[in-house]
Amino acid sequence: MKICLLTSRPSAAIQLVYYAQTRGVRFDDVIIVGDGGDKFFIFKEYAQFNGFGLHFVDDPNGVSCIRLLTEIQPDILKIVLTEIIRKPVLDIPKIGTLNTHAAILPRYRGVDTGYWAVLEGEKVGVVEHFVDEGVDTGDIVCQCELEIRPEDTINDIFYRNHYLNKWQVATKALLMIQNGAMNPMPQKPEDGRHYFAMHSKLKQIIKEPREN
C-alpha cells in the first residue's frame, strides 16, 4: 500500500512520520507546502536517511500538487493541513484521504472543537476520518477518548490529547487499512454540529483553573 503525506505543518508531520515508523507504517512520499528552502533542512536529512520521497509545492490544491499526486498515485493520502482540500485532490488516492481531528465526531466538527467540548463538559479525544467535500463529515475509521482527571487544566487536557492520542490514532487507522481490518462508520449530518473559532476572551475563561 502506497501512503503519501501532504502537509503544511512540517514539525507536526515529522512527529507523525517518526511515530508511524515505530509501529511499522512507512510513508512512501511526503509533500510539504513550502518553498523547499534551508528551513526545511532537517526534514530533507530525515527523508534522505529514511528513504522516502520529499517534494515541495506552493498550494495543496494547486496544479503542481495535483500533477505530483497523479504521478505518485497513492492508495492513501494522509493530510496534516490547515487548508481545506478540494475535490480534484480528493479524487486522486485510490482508497481515500485521511485527516486527524482533535475532537470527537460527529458531535464536534469545525475549529477550536477541543475548547468547545471542554466548555460544554463533553468528551475530549481524537478521531481519524476520511475526508469528503464537507468539513469533518467523512466516514470515521477509529477514535480514542481521553480520560479527564479532576486536577487537569485545559493545557493538561490538550497536551495529553495531543501526545497520547493524536498520532497514535492516525497510525492505528493506517494499520487498520494496511491490514484489511477497516470498518468505517458513516456520519449522519444531523448527529453533529459545526463550530467556529472561539473568541479569545472565552478561551481565557476556559483556561482558568477549575474548581475540584
Short mmCIF file of C-alpha atoms in Angstrom, two decimals:
data_model
loop_
_atom_site.label_atom_id
_atom_site.label_comp_id
_atom_site.label_asym_id
_atom_site.label_seq_id
_atom_site.Cartn_x
_atom_site.Cartn_y
_atom_site.Cartn_z
CA MET A 1 0.00 0.00 0.00
CA LYS A 2 1.43 3.35 -1.03
CA ILE A 3 0.94 6.12 1.53
CA CYS A 4 1.61 9.80 0.83
CA LEU A 5 1.64 12.59 3.42
CA LEU A 6 0.60 16.10 2.39
CA THR A 7 1.35 18.76 5.00
CA SER A 8 1.74 22.47 5.63
CA ARG A 9 2.96 21.77 9.19
CA PRO A 10 6.40 20.14 8.89
CA SER A 11 7.14 20.00 12.63
CA ALA A 12 3.89 18.13 13.30
CA ALA A 13 4.34 15.94 10.24
CA ILE A 14 7.78 14.73 11.28
CA GLN A 15 6.29 13.60 14.60
CA LEU A 16 3.74 11.52 12.69
CA VAL A 17 6.29 10.06 10.28
CA TYR A 18 8.57 9.06 13.15
CA TYR A 19 5.80 7.57 15.31
CA ALA A 20 4.29 5.68 12.36
CA GLN A 21 7.69 4.15 11.53
CA THR A 22 7.99 2.82 15.09
CA ARG A 23 4.70 0.98 14.54
CA GLY A 24 5.52 -0.44 11.12
CA VAL A 25 3.84 2.16 8.90
CA ARG A 26 6.02 3.71 6.22
CA PHE A 27 5.27 6.83 4.18
CA ASP A 28 6.45 6.48 0.61
CA ASP A 29 6.28 10.18 -0.16
CA VAL A 30 5.93 13.42 1.79
CA ILE A 31 4.71 16.62 0.13
CA ILE A 32 5.32 19.84 2.05
CA VAL A 33 3.59 23.12 1.29
CA GLY A 34 6.61 25.40 1.21
CA ASP A 35 9.48 26.69 -0.89
CA GLY A 36 11.95 23.93 -0.03
CA GLY A 37 14.44 26.42 1.42
CA ASP A 38 17.04 26.00 4.12
CA LYS A 39 14.49 25.98 6.94
CA PHE A 40 13.45 22.50 5.78
CA PHE A 41 16.96 21.03 6.09
CA ILE A 42 16.03 18.74 8.98
CA PHE A 43 13.18 17.20 7.01
CA LYS A 44 15.45 16.85 3.97
CA GLU A 45 18.04 14.96 6.03
CA TYR A 46 15.34 12.82 7.62
CA ALA A 47 13.91 11.93 4.20
CA GLN A 48 17.33 11.00 2.84
CA PHE A 49 18.11 8.87 5.89
CA ASN A 50 14.75 7.07 5.84
CA GLY A 51 14.38 6.70 2.09
CA PHE A 52 11.08 8.42 1.31
CA GLY A 53 10.43 10.90 -1.48
CA LEU A 54 10.29 14.54 -0.40
CA HIS A 55 8.55 17.14 -2.54
CA PHE A 56 7.55 20.81 -2.20
CA VAL A 57 4.52 22.62 -3.61
CA ASP A 58 3.15 26.13 -3.14
CA ASP A 59 -0.54 25.20 -2.84
CA PRO A 60 -2.09 21.89 -1.70
CA ASN A 61 -4.95 22.43 -4.14
CA GLY A 62 -2.78 23.84 -6.94
CA VAL A 63 -1.97 22.42 -10.34
CA SER A 64 1.56 21.38 -9.37
CA CYS A 65 0.31 19.42 -6.36
CA ILE A 66 -2.41 17.71 -8.39
CA ARG A 67 0.13 16.81 -11.06
CA LEU A 68 2.56 15.43 -8.47
CA LEU A 69 -0.09 13.36 -6.70
CA THR A 70 -1.26 12.00 -10.04
CA GLU A 71 2.30 10.83 -10.71
CA ILE A 72 2.68 9.31 -7.23
CA GLN A 73 -0.72 7.56 -7.37
CA PRO A 74 -1.08 6.95 -3.62
CA ASP A 75 -3.51 4.45 -2.18
CA ILE A 76 -3.90 6.65 0.90
CA LEU A 77 -3.31 10.39 1.14
CA LYS A 78 -2.75 11.43 4.75
CA ILE A 79 -3.10 15.16 5.36
CA VAL A 80 -1.74 17.38 8.14
CA LEU A 81 -3.02 20.73 6.93
CA THR A 82 -4.86 23.86 7.94
CA GLU A 83 -6.24 24.27 4.41
CA ILE A 84 -9.43 22.59 3.13
CA ILE A 85 -8.68 20.07 0.39
CA ARG A 86 -10.76 20.29 -2.78
CA LYS A 87 -12.31 17.55 -4.90
CA PRO A 88 -9.60 17.38 -7.61
CA VAL A 89 -7.13 16.30 -4.90
CA LEU A 90 -9.60 14.06 -3.08
CA ASP A 91 -10.28 12.15 -6.30
CA ILE A 92 -6.65 11.04 -6.71
CA PRO A 93 -5.91 8.49 -3.93
CA LYS A 94 -7.28 5.02 -4.68
CA ILE A 95 -8.64 4.33 -1.18
CA GLY A 96 -9.09 7.84 0.17
CA THR A 97 -7.75 10.79 2.11
CA LEU A 98 -7.37 10.68 5.91
CA ASN A 99 -7.46 13.52 8.42
CA THR A 100 -6.81 13.61 12.18
CA HIS A 101 -9.42 15.64 14.08
CA ALA A 102 -8.67 16.56 17.69
CA ALA A 103 -12.24 16.23 18.93
CA ILE A 104 -15.00 13.64 18.99
CA LEU A 105 -17.03 13.27 15.80
CA PRO A 106 -19.72 13.70 14.71
CA ARG A 107 -20.51 15.88 17.75
CA TYR A 108 -17.74 18.45 17.28
CA ARG A 109 -16.99 19.50 13.71
CA GLY A 110 -15.06 22.60 12.70
CA VAL A 111 -12.41 24.58 14.59
CA ASP A 112 -11.50 25.10 18.25
CA THR A 113 -13.55 21.98 18.91
CA GLY A 114 -11.41 20.91 21.87
CA TYR A 115 -12.24 24.19 23.60
CA TRP A 116 -15.94 23.87 22.82
CA ALA A 117 -16.02 20.31 24.17
CA VAL A 118 -14.40 21.39 27.45
CA LEU A 119 -16.74 24.38 27.74
CA GLU A 120 -19.78 22.15 27.28
CA GLY A 121 -18.48 19.43 29.60
CA GLU A 122 -18.37 16.80 26.86
CA LYS A 123 -15.88 14.08 25.94
CA VAL A 124 -12.47 15.02 24.53
CA GLY A 125 -10.48 12.85 22.16
CA VAL A 126 -9.12 12.30 18.66
CA VAL A 127 -10.79 10.88 15.55
CA GLU A 128 -9.27 9.67 12.29
CA HIS A 129 -11.71 10.06 9.42
CA PHE A 130 -11.87 10.02 5.67
CA VAL A 131 -12.09 13.43 4.03
CA ASP A 132 -15.01 14.27 1.79
CA GLU A 133 -16.20 17.59 0.37
CA GLY A 134 -17.75 18.59 3.70
CA VAL A 135 -15.94 19.77 6.84
CA ASP A 136 -15.16 16.85 9.19
CA THR A 137 -18.10 14.87 7.76
CA GLY A 138 -16.33 11.85 6.25
CA ASP A 139 -16.55 8.26 7.48
CA ILE A 140 -14.86 7.59 10.82
CA VAL A 141 -12.08 4.98 10.80
CA CYS A 142 -11.19 5.00 14.51
CA GLN A 143 -11.19 7.22 17.58
CA CYS A 144 -9.86 7.45 21.11
CA GLU A 145 -11.36 9.30 24.07
CA LEU A 146 -9.20 10.99 26.69
CA GLU A 147 -9.79 10.29 30.35
CA ILE A 148 -10.04 13.68 32.03
CA ARG A 149 -8.77 13.85 35.60
CA PRO A 150 -10.27 16.19 38.23
CA GLU A 151 -6.99 18.11 38.56
CA ASP A 152 -6.50 18.63 34.81
CA THR A 153 -6.10 22.16 33.49
CA ILE A 154 -7.07 22.97 29.91
CA ASN A 155 -3.38 22.82 28.99
CA ASP A 156 -3.11 19.37 30.59
CA ILE A 157 -6.07 18.16 28.56
CA PHE A 158 -4.76 19.46 25.24
CA TYR A 159 -1.20 18.30 25.95
CA ARG A 160 -2.24 14.75 26.81
CA ASN A 161 -4.75 14.56 23.98
CA HIS A 162 -2.01 15.53 21.55
CA TYR A 163 0.79 13.34 22.87
CA LEU A 164 -1.25 10.32 23.95
CA ASN A 165 -3.86 10.19 21.20
CA LYS A 166 -3.19 12.24 18.07
CA TRP A 167 -0.56 10.36 16.09
CA GLN A 168 -1.46 7.10 17.82
CA VAL A 169 -4.97 7.26 16.34
CA ALA A 170 -3.65 8.32 12.93
CA THR A 171 -1.23 5.40 12.87
CA LYS A 172 -3.85 2.96 14.12
CA ALA A 173 -6.11 3.93 11.22
CA LEU A 174 -3.31 3.40 8.70
CA LEU A 175 -2.54 -0.01 10.23
CA MET A 176 -6.22 -0.98 10.07
CA ILE A 177 -6.34 -0.11 6.39
CA GLN A 178 -2.99 -1.76 5.72
CA ASN A 179 -4.16 -4.98 7.40
CA GLY A 180 -7.60 -5.03 5.81
CA ALA A 181 -9.30 -4.51 9.18
CA MET A 182 -11.06 -1.24 8.40
CA ASN A 183 -14.79 -0.86 9.06
CA PRO A 184 -15.59 2.84 8.54
CA MET A 185 -18.56 4.35 10.35
CA PRO A 186 -20.59 6.83 8.29
CA GLN A 187 -21.54 10.12 9.89
CA LYS A 188 -25.05 11.50 9.78
CA PRO A 189 -25.21 15.27 9.26
CA GLU A 190 -27.89 15.63 11.93
CA ASP A 191 -25.74 13.92 14.58
CA GLY A 192 -23.25 16.75 14.90
CA ARG A 193 -22.73 20.50 14.96
CA HIS A 194 -20.26 22.75 13.18
CA TYR A 195 -18.25 25.02 15.46
CA PHE A 196 -16.38 28.18 14.55
CA ALA A 197 -13.40 29.95 16.10
CA MET A 198 -13.89 30.68 19.78
CA HIS A 199 -13.40 34.26 20.98
CA SER A 200 -10.08 34.76 22.75
CA LYS A 201 -11.78 36.06 25.91
CA LEU A 202 -13.90 32.93 26.16
CA LYS A 203 -10.79 30.80 25.66
CA GLN A 204 -9.14 32.65 28.53
CA ILE A 205 -12.07 31.88 30.80
CA ILE A 206 -11.81 28.19 29.94
CA LYS A 207 -8.07 28.23 30.67
CA GLU A 208 -8.62 29.47 34.22
CA PRO A 209 -8.05 26.76 36.89
CA ARG A 210 -11.12 24.69 37.55
CA GLU A 211 -12.53 24.08 41.00
CA ASN A 212 -12.40 20.40 42.01
#
